[in-house]
XYZ file of C-alpha atoms in Angstrom:
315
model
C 0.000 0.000 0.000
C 1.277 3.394 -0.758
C -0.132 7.210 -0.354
C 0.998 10.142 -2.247
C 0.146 13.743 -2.004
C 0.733 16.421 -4.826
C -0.554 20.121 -3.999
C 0.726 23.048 -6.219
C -0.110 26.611 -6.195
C -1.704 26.671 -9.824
C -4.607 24.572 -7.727
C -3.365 21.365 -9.440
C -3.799 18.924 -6.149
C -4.042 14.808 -6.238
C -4.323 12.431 -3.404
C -3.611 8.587 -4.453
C -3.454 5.078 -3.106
C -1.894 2.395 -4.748
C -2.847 -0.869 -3.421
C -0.947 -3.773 -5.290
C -0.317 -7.345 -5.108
C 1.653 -9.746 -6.607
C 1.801 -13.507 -6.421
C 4.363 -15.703 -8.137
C 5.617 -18.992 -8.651
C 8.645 -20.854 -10.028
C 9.042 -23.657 -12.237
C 11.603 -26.102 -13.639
C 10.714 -28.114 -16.693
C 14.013 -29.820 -18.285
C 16.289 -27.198 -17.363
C 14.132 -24.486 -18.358
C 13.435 -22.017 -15.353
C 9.859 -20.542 -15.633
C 8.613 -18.192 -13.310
C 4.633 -16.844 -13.951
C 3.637 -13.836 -12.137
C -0.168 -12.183 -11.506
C -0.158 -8.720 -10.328
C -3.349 -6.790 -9.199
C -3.142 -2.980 -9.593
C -5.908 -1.037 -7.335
C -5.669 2.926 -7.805
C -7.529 5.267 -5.892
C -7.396 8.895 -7.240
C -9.156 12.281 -5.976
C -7.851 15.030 -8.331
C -8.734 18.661 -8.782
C -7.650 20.545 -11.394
C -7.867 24.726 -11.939
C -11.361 25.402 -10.830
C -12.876 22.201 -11.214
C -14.481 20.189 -8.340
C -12.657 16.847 -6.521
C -13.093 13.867 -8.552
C -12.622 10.176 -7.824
C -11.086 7.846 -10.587
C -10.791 4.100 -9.379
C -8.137 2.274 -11.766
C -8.166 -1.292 -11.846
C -4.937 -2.888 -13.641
C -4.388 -6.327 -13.913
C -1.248 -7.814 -15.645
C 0.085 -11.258 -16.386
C 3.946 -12.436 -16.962
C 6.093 -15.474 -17.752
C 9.487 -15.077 -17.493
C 11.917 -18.414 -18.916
C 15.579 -18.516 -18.774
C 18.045 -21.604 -19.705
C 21.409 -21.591 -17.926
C 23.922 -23.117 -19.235
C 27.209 -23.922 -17.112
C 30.797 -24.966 -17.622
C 33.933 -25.457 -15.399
C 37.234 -25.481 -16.514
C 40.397 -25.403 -14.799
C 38.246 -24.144 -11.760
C 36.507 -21.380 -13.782
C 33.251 -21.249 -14.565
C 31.342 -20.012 -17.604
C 27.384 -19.422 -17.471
C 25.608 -18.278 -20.634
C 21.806 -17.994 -19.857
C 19.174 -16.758 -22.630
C 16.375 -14.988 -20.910
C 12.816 -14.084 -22.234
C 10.198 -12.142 -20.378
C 6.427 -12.303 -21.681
C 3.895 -9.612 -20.207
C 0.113 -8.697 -20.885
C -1.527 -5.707 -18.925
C -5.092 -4.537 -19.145
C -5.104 -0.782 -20.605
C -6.448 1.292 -17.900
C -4.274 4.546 -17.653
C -7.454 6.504 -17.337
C -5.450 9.439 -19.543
C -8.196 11.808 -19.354
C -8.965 11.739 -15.835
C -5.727 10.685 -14.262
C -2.526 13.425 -15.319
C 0.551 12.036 -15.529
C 2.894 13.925 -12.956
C 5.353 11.442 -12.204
C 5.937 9.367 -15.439
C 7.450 11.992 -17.594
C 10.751 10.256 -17.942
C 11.719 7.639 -19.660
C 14.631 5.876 -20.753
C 15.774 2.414 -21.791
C 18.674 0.803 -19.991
C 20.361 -2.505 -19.096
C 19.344 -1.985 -15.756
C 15.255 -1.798 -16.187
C 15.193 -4.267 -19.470
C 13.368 -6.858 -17.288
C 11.385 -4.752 -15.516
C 7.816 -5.078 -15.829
C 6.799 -1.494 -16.105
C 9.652 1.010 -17.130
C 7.477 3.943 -16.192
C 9.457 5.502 -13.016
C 6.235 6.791 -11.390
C 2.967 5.784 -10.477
C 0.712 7.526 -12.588
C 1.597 5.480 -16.112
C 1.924 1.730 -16.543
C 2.958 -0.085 -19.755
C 0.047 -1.993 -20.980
C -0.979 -4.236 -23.626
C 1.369 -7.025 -25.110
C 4.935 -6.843 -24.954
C 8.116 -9.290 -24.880
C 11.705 -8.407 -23.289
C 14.511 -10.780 -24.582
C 18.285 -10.961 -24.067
C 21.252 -13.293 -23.309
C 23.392 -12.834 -19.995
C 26.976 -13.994 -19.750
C 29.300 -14.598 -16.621
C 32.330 -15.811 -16.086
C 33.880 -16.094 -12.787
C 37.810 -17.227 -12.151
C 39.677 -18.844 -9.857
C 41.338 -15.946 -8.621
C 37.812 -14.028 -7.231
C 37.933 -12.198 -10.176
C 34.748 -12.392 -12.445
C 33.477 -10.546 -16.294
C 29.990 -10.082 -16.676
C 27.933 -9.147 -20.123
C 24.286 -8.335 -21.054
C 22.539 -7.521 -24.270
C 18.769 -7.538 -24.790
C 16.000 -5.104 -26.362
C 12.131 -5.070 -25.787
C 9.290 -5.425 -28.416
C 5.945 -3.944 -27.589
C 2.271 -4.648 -29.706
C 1.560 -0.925 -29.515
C 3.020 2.733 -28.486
C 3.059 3.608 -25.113
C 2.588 7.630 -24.303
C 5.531 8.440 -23.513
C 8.194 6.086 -25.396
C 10.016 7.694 -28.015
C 13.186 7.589 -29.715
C 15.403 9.863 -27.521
C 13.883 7.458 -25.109
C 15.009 4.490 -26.885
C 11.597 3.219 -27.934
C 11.606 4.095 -32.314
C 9.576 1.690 -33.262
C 7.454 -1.730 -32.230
C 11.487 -2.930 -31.538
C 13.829 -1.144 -29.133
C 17.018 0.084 -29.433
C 19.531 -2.257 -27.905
C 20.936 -2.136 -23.905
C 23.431 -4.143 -22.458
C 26.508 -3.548 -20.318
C 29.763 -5.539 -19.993
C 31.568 -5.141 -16.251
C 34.802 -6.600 -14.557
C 35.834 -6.792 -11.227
C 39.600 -7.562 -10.414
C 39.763 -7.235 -6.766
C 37.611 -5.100 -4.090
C 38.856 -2.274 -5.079
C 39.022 -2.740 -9.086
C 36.586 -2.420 -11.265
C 35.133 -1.415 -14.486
C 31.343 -1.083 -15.413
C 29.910 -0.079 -19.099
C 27.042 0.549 -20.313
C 25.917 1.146 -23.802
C 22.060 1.557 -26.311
C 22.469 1.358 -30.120
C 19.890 1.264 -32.334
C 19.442 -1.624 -35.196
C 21.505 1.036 -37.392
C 24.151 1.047 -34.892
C 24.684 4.066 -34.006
C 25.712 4.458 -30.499
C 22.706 6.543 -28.536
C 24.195 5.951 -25.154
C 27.059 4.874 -23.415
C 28.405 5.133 -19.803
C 31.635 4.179 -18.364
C 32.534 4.009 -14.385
C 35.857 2.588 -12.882
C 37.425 2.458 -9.579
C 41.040 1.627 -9.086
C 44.236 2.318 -7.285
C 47.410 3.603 -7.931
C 50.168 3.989 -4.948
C 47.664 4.116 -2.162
C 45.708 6.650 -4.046
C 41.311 5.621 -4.717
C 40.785 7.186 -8.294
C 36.992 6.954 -10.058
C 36.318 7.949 -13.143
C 32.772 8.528 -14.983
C 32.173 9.533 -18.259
C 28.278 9.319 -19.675
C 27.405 10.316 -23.137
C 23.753 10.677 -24.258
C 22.088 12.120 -28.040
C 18.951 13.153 -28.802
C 18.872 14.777 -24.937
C 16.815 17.775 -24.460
C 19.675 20.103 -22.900
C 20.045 23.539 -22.626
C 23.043 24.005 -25.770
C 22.888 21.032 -27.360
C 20.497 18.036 -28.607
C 23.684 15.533 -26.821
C 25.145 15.440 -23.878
C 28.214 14.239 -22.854
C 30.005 14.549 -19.280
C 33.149 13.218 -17.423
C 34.110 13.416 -13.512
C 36.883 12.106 -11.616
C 37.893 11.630 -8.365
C 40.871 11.221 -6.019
C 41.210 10.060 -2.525
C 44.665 9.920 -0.449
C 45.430 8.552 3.160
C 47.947 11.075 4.035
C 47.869 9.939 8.429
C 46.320 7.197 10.128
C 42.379 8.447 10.410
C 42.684 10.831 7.845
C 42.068 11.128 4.356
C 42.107 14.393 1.592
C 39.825 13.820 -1.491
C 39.185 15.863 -4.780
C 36.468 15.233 -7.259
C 35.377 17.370 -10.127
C 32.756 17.566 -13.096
C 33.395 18.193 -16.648
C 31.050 19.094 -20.082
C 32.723 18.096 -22.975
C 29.328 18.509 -25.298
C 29.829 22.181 -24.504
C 33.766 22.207 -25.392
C 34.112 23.841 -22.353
C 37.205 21.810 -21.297
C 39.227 24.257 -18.828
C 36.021 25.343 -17.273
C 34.592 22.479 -14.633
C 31.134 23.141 -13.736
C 31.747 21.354 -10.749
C 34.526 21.022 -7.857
C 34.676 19.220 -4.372
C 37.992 19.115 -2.268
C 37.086 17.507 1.046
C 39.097 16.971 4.313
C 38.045 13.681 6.178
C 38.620 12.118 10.060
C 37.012 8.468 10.951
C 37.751 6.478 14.057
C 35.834 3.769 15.737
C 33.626 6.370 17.123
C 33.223 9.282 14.789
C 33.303 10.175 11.531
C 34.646 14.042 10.763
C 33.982 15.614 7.238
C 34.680 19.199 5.495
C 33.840 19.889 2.222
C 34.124 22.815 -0.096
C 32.345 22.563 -3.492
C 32.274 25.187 -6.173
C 29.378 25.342 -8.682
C 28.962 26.450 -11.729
C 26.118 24.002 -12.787
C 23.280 26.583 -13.022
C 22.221 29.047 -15.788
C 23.935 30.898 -17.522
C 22.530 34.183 -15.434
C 23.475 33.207 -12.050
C 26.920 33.311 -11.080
C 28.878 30.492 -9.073
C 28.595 29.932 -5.795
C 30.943 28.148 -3.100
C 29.196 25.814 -0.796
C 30.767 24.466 2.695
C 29.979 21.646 4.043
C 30.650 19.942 8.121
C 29.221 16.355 9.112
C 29.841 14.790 12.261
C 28.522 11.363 12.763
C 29.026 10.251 16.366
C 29.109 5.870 16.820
């Protein structure tokens, strides 16, 4: 059960209650994992818009789903391989109740590895997908000897018909997706790499995201770099941003670190829009923190401002 509250000051106010349940069960038929899954949807809505009166919409959304998935393992030499193809079936009733139920929350939208086997890849309550629609893909792992382990997924959805607010920035062109997958390695605790990527069947490359973490003589270093087209920014149709980070123990509880944010769609290369330097203390019984950011991330008409921030957290 969950209760949400909007009130704005053009009038615009909507109380809801989402009451859902969902009952599952697994299956394994000659190596074949199946899982089905019922969910029951009950939305309670009492709107007002402008000058119009509170009204109640009652939203009733059932959906159905099948998910199947056939691992397939190998050892060698104490490694291990798995390659497991995955397909995800789903029909929900269309109840979105357009007209009487605004969509506040389910603006956004996006395609990524991460939410390819979601259910419903509406972020908010107010839009579901609905109708017929099919998410497919093939996972890989591989996991060695020495704790280390490689990781890849690629997959795309097909849905029956449009939903409101998929579109191609979005990664939704046509009745077929774009594809998502991601590829990540982990060498140690401390040493990784993670990427993410969406291309379309033309392949041309509509997202892709790159985090690592790593160390080099006792010093933590991150670095993220995220590149988007077809985003609705203020100077461009793409996007495209790096940061990086650096952390230092330089005495027994303490630690100096320095991260900063770049925008490379903008050319803007000797001009960060963001910058952190930070002054940490942690023991067994507090942790100490000072921070000084400078930001430049707002429009163009405000100038930048220095922000200073002190945490203590006491054990």
């Amino acid at each position: 059960i969950k209760f949400k509250s909007i009130t704005k000051k053009n009038e615009n106010n909507t109380n809801a209650l989402y009451i859902f349940n969902n009952t599952e069960k697994s299956y394994l038929i000659k190596n074949i994992l199946l899982k089905n899954e019922i969910d029951l949807d009950l939305d309670f809505y009492n709107s007002k818009f402008a000058t119009d009166n509170y009204q109640n919409t009652l939203r009733f959304f059932p959906s159905l789903g099948l998910t199947a998935s056939y691992p397939m393992i190998n050892y060698k030499n104490q490694n291990s391989i798995l390659i497991e193809p995955i397909t995800q079936i789903i029909y929900s009733a269309n109840d979105n109740n357009k007209v009487k139920i605004k969509n506040q929350d389910s603006l956004e939208v996006e395609l990524l590895s991460s939410n390819l086997f979601s259910k419903n890849k509406y972020a908010g309550d107010d839009r579901k997908e609905n109708g017929f629609r099919i998410n497919y893909g093939i996972s890989l792992k591989h996991n060695g000897i020495d704790n280390s382990s490689n990781t890849f997924l690629l997959g795309r959805s097909y849905r029956e018909k449009k939903q409101e607010q998929f579109d191609v920035p979005s990664g939704f062109s046509e009745n077929h997706s774009d594809f998502v997958g991601n590829y990540s390695m982990y060498l140690s605790d401390i040493s990784e790499l993670y990427y993410d990527f969406r291309v379309s069947d033309s392949l041309d490359l509509n997202r892709n995201r790159i985090r690592t973490n790593f160390e080099v003589l006792d010093n933590k270093m991150n670095i993220n770099y995220i590149q988007i087209k077809n985003f609705a920014s203020r100077n461009n149709s793409d996007t495209e941003q790096i940061s990086y980070g650096l952390e230092r123990k330089v005495f027994e509880n303490w630690k100096l670190s320095f991260t900063q944010h770049r925008d490379l769609a903008g050319a803007r290369f000797s001009t960060p829009f963001k910058s952190t330097f930070g002054i940490n203390f942690e023991n067994d019984c507090a942790i100490i923190s000072f921070n000084i950011t400078r930001d430049k991330s707002y429009d163009i008409d405000i100038p930048s401002i220095t922000n200073y921030n002190f945490n203590i957290n006491l054990f």
